[in-house]
Coordinates of C-alpha atoms in Angstrom, one line a residue:
M859 CA 26.6 17.4 28.4
N860 CA 23.8 17.0 25.9
A861 CA 22.8 17.8 22.3
D862 CA 22.4 21.5 23.2
T863 CA 25.9 21.8 24.5
P864 CA 28.3 23.7 22.1
G865 CA 30.8 21.3 20.7
Y866 CA 28.7 18.2 21.4
P867 CA 28.7 16.0 18.3
G868 CA 25.2 16.9 17.1
S869 CA 24.8 20.3 18.7
P870 CA 22.3 22.2 16.7
E871 CA 24.6 24.9 15.3
L872 CA 23.4 24.1 11.8
E873 CA 20.1 22.5 10.8
L874 CA 21.1 19.5 8.7
A875 CA 18.2 17.0 9.2
E876 CA 15.7 17.9 6.4
P877 CA 16.0 21.7 6.9
F878 CA 13.6 22.6 4.1
L879 CA 10.9 20.4 5.5
L880 CA 11.4 21.9 9.0
E881 CA 11.1 25.4 7.5
W882 CA 7.9 24.5 5.8
L883 CA 6.4 22.9 8.9
A884 CA 7.2 26.2 10.7
S885 CA 5.3 28.1 8.1
V886 CA 2.1 26.3 8.9
G887 CA 2.6 26.0 12.6
L888 CA 3.4 22.3 12.8
D889 CA 7.1 22.5 13.9
V890 CA 6.4 21.2 17.4
E891 CA 8.8 19.0 19.3
Y892 CA 6.9 16.4 21.2
V893 CA 8.6 15.1 24.4
R894 CA 6.2 12.4 25.7
A895 CA 3.4 10.2 24.5
E896 CA 0.8 7.9 26.0
G897 CA -2.5 6.5 24.6
N898 CA -3.9 9.1 22.2
T899 CA -1.9 11.9 23.6
L900 CA 1.3 13.6 22.7
Y901 CA 2.9 16.3 24.9
Y902 CA 5.1 19.3 24.1
R903 CA 6.5 22.0 26.4
D904 CA 5.3 25.5 26.5
A905 CA 7.5 28.6 27.0
D906 CA 7.4 28.0 30.8
G907 CA 8.5 24.3 30.4
G908 CA 5.0 22.9 31.3
E909 CA 3.6 20.0 29.3
V910 CA 0.9 20.7 26.9
P911 CA -1.3 17.7 25.9
V912 CA -2.3 17.2 22.2
V913 CA -4.9 14.6 21.1
D914 CA -3.2 12.6 18.4
Y915 CA -5.6 11.8 15.5
A916 CA -2.7 11.2 13.1
G917 CA -1.7 8.1 15.0
G918 CA 1.7 7.6 13.4
Y919 CA 0.0 7.5 10.0
G920 CA -2.0 4.5 11.3
S921 CA 0.8 2.9 13.2
L922 CA -0.7 3.3 16.7
M923 CA -3.8 1.0 16.7
L924 CA -3.0 0.2 20.3
G925 CA -1.9 3.7 21.3
H926 CA 1.4 5.4 22.1
N927 CA 3.5 3.4 24.5
N928 CA 1.0 0.7 25.2
P929 CA 1.8 -0.4 28.7
E930 CA 1.7 -4.2 27.9
I931 CA 3.9 -3.7 24.9
I932 CA 6.4 -1.5 26.7
A933 CA 6.6 -4.0 29.6
L934 CA 7.4 -6.7 27.1
A935 CA 10.0 -4.5 25.3
K936 CA 11.7 -3.8 28.6
S937 CA 11.9 -7.4 29.6
L938 CA 13.3 -8.3 26.1
L939 CA 16.0 -5.7 26.3
D940 CA 16.8 -6.4 30.0
G941 CA 17.1 -10.1 29.0
G942 CA 19.6 -9.3 26.3
V943 CA 17.5 -10.5 23.4
P944 CA 19.7 -10.8 20.3
V945 CA 18.6 -8.2 17.7
H946 CA 21.3 -9.1 15.2
A947 CA 21.4 -12.8 14.7
Q948 CA 21.0 -13.0 10.9
F949 CA 21.4 -16.2 9.0
S950 CA 20.4 -18.4 11.9
R951 CA 17.2 -20.1 13.1
H952 CA 14.4 -17.7 13.9
P953 CA 11.5 -19.7 15.5
Y954 CA 9.8 -16.5 16.7
A955 CA 9.5 -15.3 13.1
N956 CA 7.8 -18.6 12.3
Q957 CA 5.4 -18.0 15.3
V958 CA 4.4 -14.6 13.9
A959 CA 3.8 -16.2 10.4
G960 CA 1.8 -18.9 12.1
A961 CA -0.3 -16.4 14.1
L962 CA -1.0 -14.4 10.9
N963 CA -2.0 -17.5 9.0
T964 CA -4.5 -18.4 11.8
I965 CA -6.0 -15.0 11.6
L966 CA -6.2 -14.9 7.8
Q967 CA -7.7 -18.3 7.6
R968 CA -10.4 -17.5 10.1
E969 CA -11.2 -14.2 8.5
L970 CA -11.1 -15.4 4.9
G971 CA -12.8 -18.8 5.6
T972 CA -10.0 -20.6 3.9
T973 CA -7.3 -23.2 4.5
D974 CA -4.8 -21.5 2.2
A975 CA -1.4 -21.1 3.9
Y976 CA 0.8 -18.0 3.3
S977 CA 4.6 -17.9 3.4
A978 CA 6.2 -14.9 5.1
I979 CA 9.0 -12.6 4.1
F980 CA 9.8 -10.1 6.8
A981 CA 10.8 -6.5 6.3
N982 CA 11.0 -3.2 8.2
T983 CA 8.5 -0.8 6.5
G984 CA 5.4 -0.9 4.5
A985 CA 7.2 0.3 1.4
E986 CA 9.8 -2.4 1.8
A987 CA 7.0 -5.0 2.1
I988 CA 5.5 -3.7 -1.1
E989 CA 9.0 -3.8 -2.8
A990 CA 9.3 -7.4 -1.7
A991 CA 5.9 -8.3 -3.1
I992 CA 6.5 -6.8 -6.5
K993 CA 10.0 -8.4 -6.6
H994 CA 8.5 -11.8 -5.8
A995 CA 5.7 -11.3 -8.3
E996 CA 8.2 -10.5 -11.0
L997 CA 10.4 -13.5 -10.1
D998 CA 7.3 -15.7 -10.3
R999 CA 6.2 -14.0 -13.6
R1000 CA 9.7 -14.6 -15.1
M1001 CA 9.7 -18.2 -14.0
R1002 CA 6.3 -18.8 -15.4
M1003 CA 7.3 -17.1 -18.7
D1004 CA 10.4 -19.4 -18.9
E1005 CA 8.3 -22.5 -18.1
L1006 CA 5.9 -21.5 -20.9
A1007 CA 8.6 -20.8 -23.4
A1008 CA 11.0 -23.6 -22.6
P1009 CA 9.3 -26.4 -24.6
I1010 CA 8.8 -24.2 -27.8
A1011 CA 12.3 -24.9 -29.2
G1012 CA 11.7 -28.6 -28.8
H1013 CA 8.3 -28.3 -30.5
L1014 CA 9.9 -26.5 -33.4
E1015 CA 12.5 -29.2 -33.8
A1016 CA 9.9 -31.9 -33.6
A1017 CA 7.8 -30.2 -36.3
R1018 CA 10.9 -29.7 -38.5
A1019 CA 11.7 -33.4 -38.2
A1020 CA 8.1 -34.4 -39.0
L1021 CA 8.2 -32.2 -42.1
L1022 CA 11.5 -33.6 -43.3
G1023 CA 10.2 -37.2 -42.7
G1024 CA 7.0 -36.6 -44.6
E1025 CA 4.9 -37.1 -41.5
A1026 CA 3.5 -33.6 -41.4
S1027 CA 2.7 -30.8 -43.9
L1028 CA 2.8 -27.0 -43.6
S1029 CA 0.0 -25.1 -45.2
G1030 CA 0.0 -21.6 -46.6
E1031 CA -2.8 -20.8 -44.2
V1032 CA -0.5 -21.4 -41.2
L1033 CA 2.1 -19.2 -42.8
G1034 CA -0.5 -16.5 -43.4
A1035 CA -1.4 -16.5 -39.7
L1036 CA 2.0 -15.1 -38.9
G1037 CA 2.1 -12.5 -41.7
F1038 CA 3.6 -14.4 -44.5
S1039 CA 2.0 -14.6 -47.9
A1040 CA -0.5 -17.4 -47.8
T1041 CA 1.0 -19.2 -50.8
E1042 CA 1.4 -22.9 -51.6
R1043 CA 5.1 -22.6 -50.6
V1044 CA 5.4 -25.3 -48.0
D1045 CA 9.0 -26.4 -48.3
L1046 CA 11.6 -26.5 -45.5
A1047 CA 12.7 -23.0 -46.3
A1048 CA 9.2 -21.8 -45.6
F1049 CA 9.2 -23.6 -42.3
E1050 CA 12.5 -22.0 -41.3
D1051 CA 11.0 -18.6 -42.0
L1052 CA 8.1 -19.6 -39.8
A1053 CA 10.4 -20.8 -37.0
A1054 CA 12.5 -17.6 -37.2
E1055 CA 9.4 -15.4 -37.0
I1056 CA 8.0 -17.4 -34.0
T1057 CA 11.4 -17.1 -32.2
R1058 CA 11.6 -13.3 -33.0
R1059 CA 8.1 -12.6 -31.8
N1060 CA 8.5 -14.7 -28.6
D1061 CA 11.8 -13.1 -27.8
A1062 CA 10.2 -9.7 -28.1
V1063 CA 7.4 -10.7 -25.7
R1064 CA 9.8 -12.2 -23.2
Q1065 CA 11.9 -9.0 -23.2
R1066 CA 9.0 -6.7 -22.5
P1067 CA 9.2 -5.1 -19.1
P1068 CA 6.5 -6.2 -16.7
V1069 CA 3.3 -4.1 -16.3
F1070 CA 1.6 -3.6 -13.0
L1071 CA -2.0 -2.7 -12.6
T1072 CA -3.0 -0.3 -9.8
L1073 CA -5.5 2.4 -9.1
E1074 CA -5.8 6.1 -9.6
G1075 CA -5.2 7.7 -6.2
S1076 CA -2.9 4.8 -5.1
F1077 CA 0.0 5.2 -2.7
H1078 CA 2.3 2.3 -2.2
G1079 CA 5.5 4.0 -0.9
K1080 CA 8.4 6.1 -2.1
L1081 CA 11.1 3.6 -2.8
M1082 CA 12.3 2.9 -6.3
G1083 CA 9.7 0.3 -7.3
S1084 CA 6.8 1.3 -5.0
V1085 CA 6.9 4.9 -6.1
Q1086 CA 6.1 3.9 -9.6
L1087 CA 2.9 2.4 -8.3
T1088 CA 2.0 5.6 -6.5
H1089 CA -0.4 7.7 -8.6
N1090 CA 0.7 11.1 -7.4
E1091 CA 2.8 12.4 -10.3
G1092 CA 4.8 14.7 -8.0
Y1093 CA 6.3 11.7 -6.2
R1094 CA 6.5 9.4 -9.3
A1095 CA 7.5 11.5 -12.3
P1096 CA 11.1 12.4 -11.2
F1097 CA 12.0 8.7 -11.1
S1098 CA 9.8 7.3 -13.9
A1099 CA 12.8 6.1 -15.9
L1100 CA 14.0 3.9 -13.1
A1101 CA 11.6 1.1 -12.3
A1102 CA 8.2 -0.6 -12.7
Q1103 CA 5.7 0.4 -15.3
A1104 CA 2.2 0.9 -14.0
R1105 CA -1.2 1.3 -15.5
F1106 CA -3.6 3.4 -13.3
I1107 CA -7.2 2.3 -13.3
P1108 CA -10.1 4.6 -12.2
R1109 CA -11.6 3.1 -9.1
D1110 CA -15.2 4.1 -10.2
R1111 CA -15.0 2.2 -13.4
P1112 CA -14.8 -1.6 -12.8
E1113 CA -15.1 -2.2 -16.6
A1114 CA -11.8 -0.3 -17.1
I1115 CA -9.9 -3.3 -15.6
K1116 CA -10.8 -5.5 -18.5
E1117 CA -10.1 -2.7 -21.0
V1118 CA -6.5 -2.2 -19.7
V1119 CA -5.9 -5.9 -19.5
E1120 CA -6.9 -6.3 -23.1
S1121 CA -4.7 -3.5 -24.2
E1122 CA -1.6 -5.1 -22.6
R1123 CA -2.2 -8.8 -23.4
A1124 CA 0.5 -10.7 -25.4
E1125 CA 1.0 -14.2 -26.6
L1126 CA 3.8 -16.7 -27.2
F1127 CA 3.6 -18.7 -30.4
D1128 CA 4.2 -22.4 -30.4
V1129 CA 3.8 -25.2 -32.9
V1130 CA 2.3 -28.7 -32.6
V1131 CA 1.8 -31.5 -35.1
E1132 CA -1.9 -32.5 -35.2
G1133 CA -3.3 -35.0 -37.7
G1134 CA -0.3 -34.8 -39.9
A1135 CA -0.4 -30.9 -40.1
I1136 CA 1.9 -28.4 -38.4
V1137 CA -0.4 -26.0 -36.5
V1138 CA 0.5 -22.7 -34.8
V1139 CA -0.8 -22.4 -31.2
R1140 CA -1.1 -19.1 -29.3
R1141 CA -0.4 -19.2 -25.6
E1142 CA -1.2 -16.4 -23.2
A1143 CA 2.0 -14.8 -22.0
P1144 CA 2.2 -13.5 -18.4
V1145 CA 3.1 -9.9 -19.2
I1146 CA 1.0 -8.3 -16.4
C1147 CA 2.9 -8.9 -13.3
A1148 CA 0.4 -8.1 -10.6
F1149 CA -2.6 -6.0 -9.6
V1150 CA -1.5 -4.0 -6.6
L1151 CA -4.2 -2.1 -4.6
E1152 CA -5.2 -0.7 -1.3
P1153 CA -8.7 -1.7 -0.1
I1154 CA -8.9 1.7 1.5
Q1155 CA -6.6 4.3 -0.1
G1156 CA -4.8 6.2 2.6
E1157 CA -2.8 9.0 1.0
G1158 CA -5.2 9.2 -2.0
G1159 CA -8.0 10.6 0.3
I1160 CA -9.4 7.7 2.3
N1161 CA -11.2 6.1 -0.6
V1162 CA -12.9 2.8 0.0
I1163 CA -12.9 0.2 -2.8
T1164 CA -16.5 -1.0 -3.6
R1165 CA -17.6 -4.6 -3.5
E1166 CA -18.4 -4.4 -7.2
F1167 CA -14.9 -3.2 -8.0
A1168 CA -13.4 -5.9 -5.9
A1169 CA -15.4 -8.6 -7.6
E1170 CA -14.2 -7.4 -11.0
V1171 CA -10.6 -7.4 -9.8
Q1172 CA -11.0 -11.0 -8.7
R1173 CA -12.7 -12.1 -11.9
V1174 CA -10.3 -10.5 -14.4
T1175 CA -7.1 -11.5 -12.5
A1176 CA -8.3 -15.1 -12.2
E1177 CA -9.0 -15.1 -15.9
I1178 CA -5.4 -14.2 -16.8
D1179 CA -3.7 -15.8 -13.8
C1180 CA -2.5 -12.5 -12.5
P1181 CA -1.8 -12.3 -8.7
V1182 CA -3.5 -9.7 -6.5
V1183 CA -1.2 -7.8 -4.1
L1184 CA -3.3 -6.2 -1.3
D1185 CA -1.6 -3.3 0.4
E1186 CA -3.0 -3.5 3.9
V1187 CA -0.1 -1.4 5.3
Q1188 CA -2.4 1.3 6.5
S1189 CA -5.8 -0.3 6.4
G1190 CA -4.9 -3.6 8.0
M1191 CA -4.2 -4.8 11.5
G1192 CA -7.8 -4.3 12.6
R1193 CA -8.1 -0.6 11.7
S1194 CA -11.2 -1.0 9.5
G1195 CA -13.0 -3.1 12.2
A1196 CA -11.8 -6.3 10.6
F1197 CA -8.2 -7.6 10.6
L1198 CA -8.1 -7.0 6.8
A1199 CA -10.1 -4.2 5.3
S1200 CA -10.2 -6.2 2.0
S1201 CA -12.2 -8.9 3.7
L1202 CA -15.1 -6.4 4.2
V1203 CA -15.5 -6.2 0.4
G1204 CA -14.9 -9.9 -0.4
L1205 CA -11.4 -9.3 -1.9
R1206 CA -8.8 -12.0 -1.5
G1207 CA -5.1 -11.5 -2.2
D1208 CA -2.4 -13.8 -3.4
Y1209 CA -0.1 -11.4 -1.5
Y1210 CA -0.7 -9.2 1.6
A1211 CA 1.6 -6.4 2.9
L1212 CA 1.2 -5.6 6.6
A1213 CA 3.2 -3.1 8.6
K1214 CA 2.6 0.0 10.8
S1215 CA 0.6 -1.3 13.9
L1216 CA 2.4 -4.7 13.5
G1217 CA 5.2 -3.0 15.4
G1218 CA 3.1 -2.0 18.3
G1219 CA 4.2 1.6 18.0
I1220 CA 7.8 0.9 19.0
A1221 CA 9.3 -1.6 16.5
K1222 CA 9.9 -1.1 12.8
S1223 CA 8.3 -4.2 11.4
S1224 CA 6.5 -5.4 8.3
V1225 CA 5.7 -8.6 6.5
M1226 CA 4.8 -9.7 3.0
L1227 CA 2.7 -12.8 2.9
V1228 CA 2.5 -15.0 -0.3
R1229 CA 0.0 -17.7 -0.8
R1230 CA 1.9 -21.0 -0.8
D1231 CA 0.8 -22.2 -4.2
R1232 CA 2.5 -19.0 -5.7
Y1233 CA 5.5 -19.0 -3.4
R1234 CA 8.9 -19.3 -5.0
K1235 CA 11.5 -20.7 -2.7
E1236 CA 14.2 -19.2 -5.0
F1237 CA 13.2 -15.7 -3.7
E1238 CA 14.9 -16.4 -0.4
L1239 CA 18.2 -16.6 -2.2
V1240 CA 17.9 -13.2 -4.0
H1241 CA 16.2 -11.1 -1.4
S1242 CA 17.2 -10.2 2.2
S1243 CA 17.1 -7.4 4.7
T1244 CA 19.5 -6.7 7.5
F1245 CA 17.0 -5.6 10.1
A1246 CA 14.1 -8.0 9.2
K1247 CA 13.0 -11.0 11.3
D1248 CA 14.9 -10.0 14.4
A1249 CA 13.8 -11.4 17.8
F1250 CA 12.8 -8.0 19.3
S1251 CA 10.4 -7.0 16.5
C1252 CA 9.0 -10.5 16.2
F1253 CA 8.2 -10.8 19.9
V1254 CA 6.6 -7.4 19.8
A1255 CA 4.5 -8.4 16.8
L1256 CA 3.4 -11.6 18.6
K1257 CA 2.3 -9.4 21.6
V1258 CA 0.4 -7.1 19.2
L1259 CA -1.5 -10.0 17.6
E1260 CA -2.2 -11.5 21.0
L1261 CA -3.7 -8.2 22.2
M1262 CA -5.8 -7.9 19.0
E1263 CA -7.1 -11.4 19.2
A1264 CA -7.9 -11.3 23.0
E1265 CA -11.5 -11.5 24.1
D1266 CA -12.6 -12.9 20.8
G1267 CA -11.2 -9.9 18.9
R1268 CA -12.4 -7.1 21.1
V1269 CA -9.9 -4.7 19.5
Y1270 CA -11.7 -5.2 16.1
R1271 CA -15.1 -4.5 17.7
L1272 CA -13.7 -1.4 19.4
A1273 CA -12.3 -0.1 16.1
A1274 CA -15.7 -0.5 14.5
E1275 CA -17.6 1.0 17.5
R1276 CA -15.2 3.9 18.1
G1277 CA -15.1 4.5 14.3
A1278 CA -18.9 4.7 14.2
A1279 CA -18.9 7.2 17.0
L1280 CA -16.3 9.4 15.3
R1281 CA -18.1 9.2 12.0
A1282 CA -21.4 10.1 13.6
M1283 CA -19.8 13.2 14.9
F1284 CA -18.4 14.0 11.5
E1285 CA -21.8 13.6 9.9
S1286 CA -23.3 15.9 12.5
V1287 CA -20.8 18.6 11.6
R1288 CA -21.4 18.0 7.9
A1289 CA -25.2 18.3 8.4
D1290 CA -24.7 21.8 9.9
F1291 CA -22.1 22.9 7.4
P1292 CA -23.1 21.3 4.1
D1293 CA -21.5 24.3 2.2
V1294 CA -18.1 23.6 3.8
V1295 CA -17.9 19.8 4.3
A1296 CA -17.8 17.9 1.0
D1297 CA -17.7 14.3 2.1
I1298 CA -17.0 11.8 4.9
R1299 CA -15.3 8.5 3.9
G1300 CA -13.6 5.5 5.3
E1301 CA -14.2 2.5 7.5
G1302 CA -13.6 1.9 11.3
L1303 CA -10.8 4.1 12.5
M1304 CA -9.5 5.1 9.1
L1305 CA -11.7 8.1 8.2
G1306 CA -11.4 11.1 5.9
F1307 CA -13.1 14.4 6.4
E1308 CA -13.1 16.4 3.1
F1309 CA -13.6 20.1 3.0
S1310 CA -15.0 21.8 -0.1
D1311 CA -12.4 23.1 -2.6
Q1312 CA -11.0 26.4 -1.5
S1313 CA -9.1 27.3 -4.6
E1314 CA -11.6 30.0 -5.4
A1315 CA -12.3 31.1 -1.9
A1316 CA -13.4 34.7 -1.4
S1317 CA -10.6 35.1 1.2
A1318 CA -7.2 35.7 -0.4
A1319 CA -5.5 34.2 2.7
I1320 CA -7.5 30.9 2.2
R1321 CA -7.3 30.9 -1.6
D1322 CA -3.6 31.5 -1.7
N1323 CA -3.1 28.5 0.6
A1324 CA -5.5 26.1 -1.2
G1325 CA -2.6 24.0 -2.5
F1326 CA -1.7 22.8 1.0
F1327 CA -5.0 23.8 2.6
G1328 CA -5.2 20.7 4.8
Y1329 CA -1.8 21.6 6.5
V1330 CA -3.0 25.1 7.2
V1331 CA -6.1 23.6 8.9
A1332 CA -3.9 21.1 10.8
G1333 CA -1.8 24.0 12.0
Y1334 CA -4.9 25.9 13.2
L1335 CA -6.3 22.8 15.0
L1336 CA -3.0 22.2 16.7
R1337 CA -2.5 25.9 17.7
E1338 CA -6.1 26.6 18.9
H1339 CA -7.5 23.2 19.9
R1340 CA -4.6 21.0 20.7
I1341 CA -5.6 18.5 18.0
R1342 CA -3.1 16.7 15.8
T1343 CA -4.1 15.6 12.4
F1344 CA -2.8 15.9 8.8
P1345 CA -4.3 15.9 5.3
T1346 CA -3.8 12.9 3.1
A1347 CA -0.7 13.3 0.9
S1348 CA -2.5 13.4 -2.5
A1349 CA -5.8 15.1 -1.4
A1350 CA -5.0 18.4 0.3
H1351 CA -8.6 19.1 1.3
T1352 CA -9.1 15.8 3.1
L1353 CA -8.0 15.4 6.7
R1354 CA -7.2 11.9 7.9
F1355 CA -8.2 10.5 11.3
E1356 CA -6.5 7.3 12.5
P1357 CA -6.5 7.3 16.3
S1358 CA -6.1 4.2 18.5
V1359 CA -9.0 2.0 19.6
Y1360 CA -8.9 3.7 23.0
L1361 CA -10.3 6.9 21.6
S1362 CA -12.6 8.4 24.3
D1363 CA -15.9 10.3 24.0
A1364 CA -14.1 13.3 25.5
E1365 CA -11.5 13.3 22.8
I1366 CA -14.2 13.0 20.1
A1367 CA -15.9 16.0 21.7
Q1368 CA -12.7 18.0 21.7
L1369 CA -12.3 17.3 18.0
E1370 CA -15.9 18.3 17.3
V1371 CA -15.3 21.7 18.8
G1372 CA -12.2 22.2 16.7
L1373 CA -13.9 21.1 13.4
R1374 CA -16.9 23.3 14.0
D1375 CA -14.6 26.2 14.7
V1376 CA -12.8 25.6 11.4
C1377 CA -16.1 25.2 9.5
G1378 CA -17.3 28.5 10.9
I1379 CA -14.1 30.2 9.8
L1380 CA -14.5 28.8 6.3
R1381 CA -18.2 29.8 6.1
E1382 CA -17.2 33.3 7.2
Q1383 CA -14.1 33.3 5.0
D1384 CA -12.0 34.6 7.9
G1385 CA -8.7 33.7 6.3
E1386 CA -6.5 35.8 8.6
R1387 CA -7.8 33.9 11.6
L1388 CA -7.2 30.5 10.0
V1389 CA -3.7 31.3 8.7
G1390 CA -2.6 33.1 11.9
A1391 CA 1.0 33.8 12.6
G1392 CA 2.1 30.4 11.5
A1393 CA 1.8 31.0 7.8

């Protein structure tokens, strides 16, 4: 008895698992059931039951740095399961999680050239790691705000006592600074008006919701908090009333960072007694919670942050003591040719979010790292995750890191070398089809291949599908060339390529044939051939 047997609990009499999505996949020819995977290859069965190999350039959205079912990882997983490793042992000692945190710290310290230590909060997915980061950043912001505001009531009381005792005076100029008429009225009643106004203004600032800075084109997940940091309005707008408030900054305008910060700045008002006078002091309030960004935007179209932009991020955030959260969920774990893509542009984070390939292609694992001088131990009491920090996932992560670090980081060198070979092929295609290929972007094995806009194509079949053009192309490449790739979620004309480091020259050549075929179709505007029976 199996799932196809009538009456079996789960027999497919009615499609219940995301039926609309399955129908849409069928419309573009991507509704394939894969039955086996190894390396860079997925297999499905044809009508006769034979296996059909497909070169997988989607790579689990960047989760398969070491390939499908990496033999060393699978061997470890089998031994762990055969040995009865406890998966559910929450609220106990987890030395293996500490080992993962230690290994990550060793790698970060080497790559960043620092002795800074990072505390680790484990999670299951990239979006969950981002949620943990923004929650921790908000806890830290609130605690800093409280620490800043706490002495003010005492300072007001001390100033009141000094005024009553004749040890200090209150000038009309001070009153005028807070909007009162700058008169000579300097009695206790005037001070009480001043104290009430300071309290009112400070309470208003403290009650303001936090603001997050991020980038146009950003994608940080689709959970309640992370989706508000995702630029694509289609994902964000339906839930805009629920969570974090974000300000989206153009990635080609470094000067815009300062402009946005200036528009959001706020102050707390304090008083001190200096030289026998009551003086109002303005203190910068931490209203901007964090700057969250991807060093290489994945879903936004494989856009690489420039060194100039990174430097301005670092400068402005340091000026206002705003933490930087680096979303390395897709770009990290060696995919760029370095362990952290941000290190290639000199960008350092107070937080790092890592996931995808950390699980070795089989475990659902992620981690949020917080620099120790920002870490709040209180976070551990208000945040937890049932499936985080389990032994199975941690031991797999340790194996992944061991494989990446082996032979003095051979995996990183492979990512750079294989990425350069893939990019060289892309550039060759672009040189022959400059009217069809708009741009090639990315680093290492995180590359984007952008076609020219087809919204005004001569072919009605192409023009009518311009809104999800990349999926139509992906369906064609799968159908005709046994190539698996997808467009980026927010840039329909950009195909993503994120294969494993074991990508072969033959696989690159197979992709080149497919891309040249597609480019020829677009040049000839042979829409019927591109769309085919799938759409």
